[in-house]
Coordinates of N, CA and C in Angstrom, one line a residue:
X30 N -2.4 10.4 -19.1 CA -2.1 11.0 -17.8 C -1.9 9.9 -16.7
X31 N -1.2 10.3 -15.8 CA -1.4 9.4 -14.5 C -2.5 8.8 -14.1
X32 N -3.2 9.0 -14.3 CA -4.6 8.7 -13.7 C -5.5 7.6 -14.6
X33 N -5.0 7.5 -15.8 CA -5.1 6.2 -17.3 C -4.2 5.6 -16.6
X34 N -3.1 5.6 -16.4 CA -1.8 4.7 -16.2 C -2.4 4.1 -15.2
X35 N -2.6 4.7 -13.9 CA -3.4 4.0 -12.6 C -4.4 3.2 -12.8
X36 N -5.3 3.5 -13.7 CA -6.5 2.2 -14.0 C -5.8 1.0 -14.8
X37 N -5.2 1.5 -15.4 CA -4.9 0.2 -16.2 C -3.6 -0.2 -15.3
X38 N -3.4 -0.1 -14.2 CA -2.3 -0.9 -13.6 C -3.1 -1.6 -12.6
X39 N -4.2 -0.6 -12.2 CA -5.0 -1.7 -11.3 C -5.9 -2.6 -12.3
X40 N -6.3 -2.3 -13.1 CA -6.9 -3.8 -14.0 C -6.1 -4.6 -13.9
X41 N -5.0 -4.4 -14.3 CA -3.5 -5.6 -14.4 C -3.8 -6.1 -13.3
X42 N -3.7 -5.3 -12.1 CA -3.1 -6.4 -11.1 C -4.7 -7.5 -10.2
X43 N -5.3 -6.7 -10.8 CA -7.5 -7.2 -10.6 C -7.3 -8.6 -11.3
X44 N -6.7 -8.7 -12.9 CA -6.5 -9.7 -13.8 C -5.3 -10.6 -13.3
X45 N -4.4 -10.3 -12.8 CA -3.6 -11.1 -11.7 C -3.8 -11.7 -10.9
X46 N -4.8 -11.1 -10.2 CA -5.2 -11.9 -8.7 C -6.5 -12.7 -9.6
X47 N -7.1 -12.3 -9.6 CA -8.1 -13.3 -10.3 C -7.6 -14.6 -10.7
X48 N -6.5 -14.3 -11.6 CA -6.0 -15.5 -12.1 C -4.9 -16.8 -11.2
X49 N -4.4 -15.8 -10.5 CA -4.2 -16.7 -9.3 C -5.0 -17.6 -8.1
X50 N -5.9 -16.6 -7.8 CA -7.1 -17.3 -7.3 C -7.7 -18.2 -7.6
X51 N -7.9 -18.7 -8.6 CA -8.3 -19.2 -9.5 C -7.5 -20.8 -9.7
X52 N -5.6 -20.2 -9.9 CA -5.2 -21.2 -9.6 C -5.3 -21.6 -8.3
X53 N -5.1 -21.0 -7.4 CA -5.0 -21.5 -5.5 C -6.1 -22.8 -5.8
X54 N -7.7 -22.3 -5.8 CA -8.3 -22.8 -5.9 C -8.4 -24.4 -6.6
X55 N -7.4 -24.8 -7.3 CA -7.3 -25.9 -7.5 C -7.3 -27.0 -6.3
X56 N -8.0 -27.8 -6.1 CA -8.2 -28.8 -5.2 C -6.8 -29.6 -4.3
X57 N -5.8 -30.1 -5.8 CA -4.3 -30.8 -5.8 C -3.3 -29.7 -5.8
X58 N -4.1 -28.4 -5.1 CA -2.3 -27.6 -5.4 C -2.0 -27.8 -3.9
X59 N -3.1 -27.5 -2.8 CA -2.2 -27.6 -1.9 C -3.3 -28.4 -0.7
X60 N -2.6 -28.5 0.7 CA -3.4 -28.9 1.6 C -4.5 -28.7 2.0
X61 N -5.4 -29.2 2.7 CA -6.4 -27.9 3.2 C -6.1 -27.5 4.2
X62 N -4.7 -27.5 4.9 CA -4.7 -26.8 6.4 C -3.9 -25.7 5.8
X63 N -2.9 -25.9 4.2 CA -2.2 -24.6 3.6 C -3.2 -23.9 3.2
X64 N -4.8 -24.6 2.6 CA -5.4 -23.8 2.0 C -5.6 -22.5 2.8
X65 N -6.4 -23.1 4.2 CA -6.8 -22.2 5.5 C -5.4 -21.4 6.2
X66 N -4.3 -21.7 6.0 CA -3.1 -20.6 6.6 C -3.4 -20.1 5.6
X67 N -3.4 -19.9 3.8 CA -3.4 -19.1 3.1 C -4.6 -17.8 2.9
X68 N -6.0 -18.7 3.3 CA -7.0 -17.7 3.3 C -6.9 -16.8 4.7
X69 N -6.0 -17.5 5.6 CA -6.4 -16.4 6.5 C -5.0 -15.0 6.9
X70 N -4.0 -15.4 5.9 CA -2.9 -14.8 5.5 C -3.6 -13.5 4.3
X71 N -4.1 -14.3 3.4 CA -4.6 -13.1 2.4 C -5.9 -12.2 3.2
X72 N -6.6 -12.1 4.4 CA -7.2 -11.7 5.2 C -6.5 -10.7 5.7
X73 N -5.9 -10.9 6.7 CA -5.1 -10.2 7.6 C -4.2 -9.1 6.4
X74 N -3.7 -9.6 5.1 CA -2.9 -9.0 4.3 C -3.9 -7.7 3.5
X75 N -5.4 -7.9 3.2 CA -6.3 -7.2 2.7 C -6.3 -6.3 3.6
X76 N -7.1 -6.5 5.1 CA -7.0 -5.4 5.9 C -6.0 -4.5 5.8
X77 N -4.7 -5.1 6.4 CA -3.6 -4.1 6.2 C -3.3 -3.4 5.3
X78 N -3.7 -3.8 3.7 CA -3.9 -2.6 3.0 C -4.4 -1.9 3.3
X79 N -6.1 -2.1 3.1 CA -7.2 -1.6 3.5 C -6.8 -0.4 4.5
X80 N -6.1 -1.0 5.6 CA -5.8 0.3 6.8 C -4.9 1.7 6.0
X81 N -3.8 0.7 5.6 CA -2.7 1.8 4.8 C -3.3 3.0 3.8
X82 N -4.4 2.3 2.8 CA -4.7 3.1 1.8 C -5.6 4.2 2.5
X83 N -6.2 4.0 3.5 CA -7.4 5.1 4.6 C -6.4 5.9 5.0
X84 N -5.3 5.1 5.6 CA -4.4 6.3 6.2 C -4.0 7.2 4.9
X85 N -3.3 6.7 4.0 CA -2.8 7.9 3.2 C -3.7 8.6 2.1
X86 N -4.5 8.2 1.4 CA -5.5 8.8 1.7 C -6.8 9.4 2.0
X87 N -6.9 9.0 3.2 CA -7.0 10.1 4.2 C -6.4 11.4 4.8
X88 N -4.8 10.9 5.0 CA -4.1 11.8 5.0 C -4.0 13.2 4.0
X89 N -4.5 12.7 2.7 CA -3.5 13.2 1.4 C -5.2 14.3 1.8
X90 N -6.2 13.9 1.8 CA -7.8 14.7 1.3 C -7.7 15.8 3.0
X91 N -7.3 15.4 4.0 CA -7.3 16.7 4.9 C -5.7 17.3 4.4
X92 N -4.5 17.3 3.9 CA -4.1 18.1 3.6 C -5.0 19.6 2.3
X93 N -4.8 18.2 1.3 CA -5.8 19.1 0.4 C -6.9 20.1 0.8
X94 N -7.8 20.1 1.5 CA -8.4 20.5 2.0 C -8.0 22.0 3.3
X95 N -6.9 21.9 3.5 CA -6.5 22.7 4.5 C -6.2 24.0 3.5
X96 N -5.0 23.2 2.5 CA -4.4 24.1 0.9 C -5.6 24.7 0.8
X97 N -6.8 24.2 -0.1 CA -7.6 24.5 -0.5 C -8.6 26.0 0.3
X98 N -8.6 25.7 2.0 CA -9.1 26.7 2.7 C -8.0 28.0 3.1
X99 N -6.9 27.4 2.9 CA -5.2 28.3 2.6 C -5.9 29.4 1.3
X100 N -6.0 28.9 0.5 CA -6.0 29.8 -0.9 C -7.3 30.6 -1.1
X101 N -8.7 30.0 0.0 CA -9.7 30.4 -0.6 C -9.3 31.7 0.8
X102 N -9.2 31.8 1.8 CA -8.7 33.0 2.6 C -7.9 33.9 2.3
X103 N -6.6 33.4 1.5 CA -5.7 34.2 0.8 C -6.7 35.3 -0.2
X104 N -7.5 34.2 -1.1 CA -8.0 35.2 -2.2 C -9.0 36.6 -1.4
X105 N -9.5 35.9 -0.3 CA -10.7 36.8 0.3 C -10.0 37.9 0.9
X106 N -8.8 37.7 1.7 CA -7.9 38.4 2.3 C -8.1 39.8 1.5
X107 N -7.1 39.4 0.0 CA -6.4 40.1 -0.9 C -5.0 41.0 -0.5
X108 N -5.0 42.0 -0.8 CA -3.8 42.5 -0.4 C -3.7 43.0 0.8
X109 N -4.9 43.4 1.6 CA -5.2 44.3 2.9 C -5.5 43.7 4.0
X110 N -5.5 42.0 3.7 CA -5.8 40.8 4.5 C -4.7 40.8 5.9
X111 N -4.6 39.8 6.1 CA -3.8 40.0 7.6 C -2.8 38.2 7.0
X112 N -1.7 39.2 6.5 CA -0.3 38.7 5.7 C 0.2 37.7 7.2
X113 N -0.1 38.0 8.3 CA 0.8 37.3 9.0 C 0.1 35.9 9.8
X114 N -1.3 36.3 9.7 CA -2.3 35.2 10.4 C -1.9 33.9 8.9
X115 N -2.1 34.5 7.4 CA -1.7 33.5 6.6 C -0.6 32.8 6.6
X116 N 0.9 33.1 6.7 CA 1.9 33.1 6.9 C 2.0 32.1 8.1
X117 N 1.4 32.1 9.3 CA 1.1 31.5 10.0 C 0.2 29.9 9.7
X118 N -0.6 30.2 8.8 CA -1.3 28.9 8.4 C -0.6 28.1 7.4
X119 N 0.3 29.1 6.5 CA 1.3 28.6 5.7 C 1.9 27.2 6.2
X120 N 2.4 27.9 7.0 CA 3.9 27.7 7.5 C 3.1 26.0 8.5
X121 N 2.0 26.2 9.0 CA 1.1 25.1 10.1 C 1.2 24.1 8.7
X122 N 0.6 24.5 7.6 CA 0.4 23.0 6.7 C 1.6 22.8 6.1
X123 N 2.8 23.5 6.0 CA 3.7 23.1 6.2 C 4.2 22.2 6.5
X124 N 4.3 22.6 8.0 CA 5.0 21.0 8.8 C 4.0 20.2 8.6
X125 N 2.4 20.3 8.5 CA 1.6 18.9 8.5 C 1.9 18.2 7.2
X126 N 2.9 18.6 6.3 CA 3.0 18.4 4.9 C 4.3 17.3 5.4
X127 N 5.1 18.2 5.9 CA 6.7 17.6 6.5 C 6.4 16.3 7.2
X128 N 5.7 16.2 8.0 CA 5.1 15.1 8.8 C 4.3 13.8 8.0
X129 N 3.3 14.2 7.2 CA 2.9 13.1 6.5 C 3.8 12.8 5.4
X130 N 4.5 13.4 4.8 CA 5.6 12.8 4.2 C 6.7 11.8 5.0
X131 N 7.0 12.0 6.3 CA 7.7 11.3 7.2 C 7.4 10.0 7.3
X132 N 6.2 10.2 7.8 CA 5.0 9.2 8.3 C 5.0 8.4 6.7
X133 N 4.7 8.8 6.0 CA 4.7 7.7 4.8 C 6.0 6.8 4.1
X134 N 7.1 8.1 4.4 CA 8.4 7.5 3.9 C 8.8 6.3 5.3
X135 N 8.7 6.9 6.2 CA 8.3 5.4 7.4 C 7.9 4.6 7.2
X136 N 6.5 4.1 6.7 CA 5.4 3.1 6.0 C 5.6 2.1 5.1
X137 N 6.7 3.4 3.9 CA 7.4 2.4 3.2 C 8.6 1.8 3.7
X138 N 9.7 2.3 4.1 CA 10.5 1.7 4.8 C 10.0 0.5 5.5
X139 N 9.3 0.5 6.1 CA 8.5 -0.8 7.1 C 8.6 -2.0 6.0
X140 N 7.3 -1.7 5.1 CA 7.0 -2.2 3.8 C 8.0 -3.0 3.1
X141 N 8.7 -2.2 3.0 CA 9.8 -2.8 2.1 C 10.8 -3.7 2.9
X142 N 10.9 -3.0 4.5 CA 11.4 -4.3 4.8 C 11.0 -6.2 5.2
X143 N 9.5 -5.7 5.2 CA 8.8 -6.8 5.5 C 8.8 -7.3 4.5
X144 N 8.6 -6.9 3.3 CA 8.7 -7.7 1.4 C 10.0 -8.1 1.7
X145 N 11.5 -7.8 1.9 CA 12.1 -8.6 1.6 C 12.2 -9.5 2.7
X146 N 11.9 -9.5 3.9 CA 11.8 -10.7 4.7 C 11.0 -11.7 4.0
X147 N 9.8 -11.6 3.7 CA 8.9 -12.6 3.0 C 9.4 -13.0 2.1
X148 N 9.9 -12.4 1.1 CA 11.1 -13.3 0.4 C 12.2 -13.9 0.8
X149 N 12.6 -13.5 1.1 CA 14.0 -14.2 1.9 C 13.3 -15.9 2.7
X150 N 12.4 -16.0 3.0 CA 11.4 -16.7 3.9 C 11.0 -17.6 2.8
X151 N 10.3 -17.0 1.7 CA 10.0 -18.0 0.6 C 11.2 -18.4 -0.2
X152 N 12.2 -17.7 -0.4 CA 13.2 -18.1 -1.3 C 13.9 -20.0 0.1
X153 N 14.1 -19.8 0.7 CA 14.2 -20.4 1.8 C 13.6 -22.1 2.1
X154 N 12.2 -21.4 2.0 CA 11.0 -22.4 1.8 C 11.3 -23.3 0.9
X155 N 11.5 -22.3 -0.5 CA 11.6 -23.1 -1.8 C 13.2 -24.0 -1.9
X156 N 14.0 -23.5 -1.2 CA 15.0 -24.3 -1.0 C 14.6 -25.5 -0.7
X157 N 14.4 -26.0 0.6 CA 14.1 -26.8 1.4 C 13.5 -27.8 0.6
X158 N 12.4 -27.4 -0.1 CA 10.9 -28.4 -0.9 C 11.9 -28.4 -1.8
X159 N 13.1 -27.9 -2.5 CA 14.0 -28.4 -3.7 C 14.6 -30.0 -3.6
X160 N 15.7 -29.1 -1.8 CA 16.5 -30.2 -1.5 C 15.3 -31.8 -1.0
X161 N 14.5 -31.5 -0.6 CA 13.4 -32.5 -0.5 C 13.0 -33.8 -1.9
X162 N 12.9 -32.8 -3.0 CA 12.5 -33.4 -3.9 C 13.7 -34.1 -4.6
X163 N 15.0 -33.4 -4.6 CA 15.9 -33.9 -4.9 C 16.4 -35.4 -4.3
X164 N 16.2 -35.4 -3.0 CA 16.7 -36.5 -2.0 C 15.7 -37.6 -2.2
X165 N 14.6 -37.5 -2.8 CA 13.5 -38.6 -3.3 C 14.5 -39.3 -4.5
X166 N 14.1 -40.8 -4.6 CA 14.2 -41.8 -5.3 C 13.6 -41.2 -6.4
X167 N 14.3 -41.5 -7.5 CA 13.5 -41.5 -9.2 C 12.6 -42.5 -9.0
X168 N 11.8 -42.3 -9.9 CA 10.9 -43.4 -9.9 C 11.6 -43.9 -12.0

């Protein structure tokens, strides 16, 4: 189910970072003033997850919960209930449904644009330190 696929994609990517980390950590990979733009780049980058995943789920557990008091009124209602007060609630989680869908397909849009600037930015980088290494004398 989905929910096996999700663990074992977050182990992967747990076993990724680790192993990255791990290389960063190497003394000769980079500067210590890259080291410190990097630790304080993966900072600022954790939070903003951090924020994102609260927002949407967050988001995702008060919709649920709205559904959830939708259905348990419905059942109490039954058929002699008051069809139009529901209809009415229907219709409210509705658009809050319409809305956090927006709001997220926004999020990503953002997302996505900022990943390919970051690349475009590294692809870039790595040019530069190419043509650099290239213009060096053989030894």
């Amino acid at each position: 189910a989905w929910d096996e696929e999700w663990r074992a994609l977050r182990q992967e990517a747990q076993a990724a970072e680790s192993e990255a980390l791990q290389e960063l950590a190497r003394p000769k990979m980079m500067t210590q003033s890259q080291q410190a733009d990097l630790a304080a780049e993966r900072r600022t980058t954790e939070a903003d997850a951090e924020r994102w995943q609260e927002g949407l789920w967050g988001g995702l557990v008060r919709l649920r919960k709205r559904v959830a008091s939708l259905a348990q009124n419905a059942r109490q209602s039954g058929s002699g209930g008051f069809p139009g007060q529901l209809q009415a609630v229907a219709r409210s989680i509705e658009r809050d449904m319409e809305v956090f869908k927006a709001q997220q397909r926004q999020e990503y849009e953002s997302l996505a644009a900022s990943e390919k600037e970051a690349q475009e930015e590294f692809l870039m980088a790595l040019g530069r330190r190419s043509e650099a290494w290239a213009a060096e004398p053989s030894a």
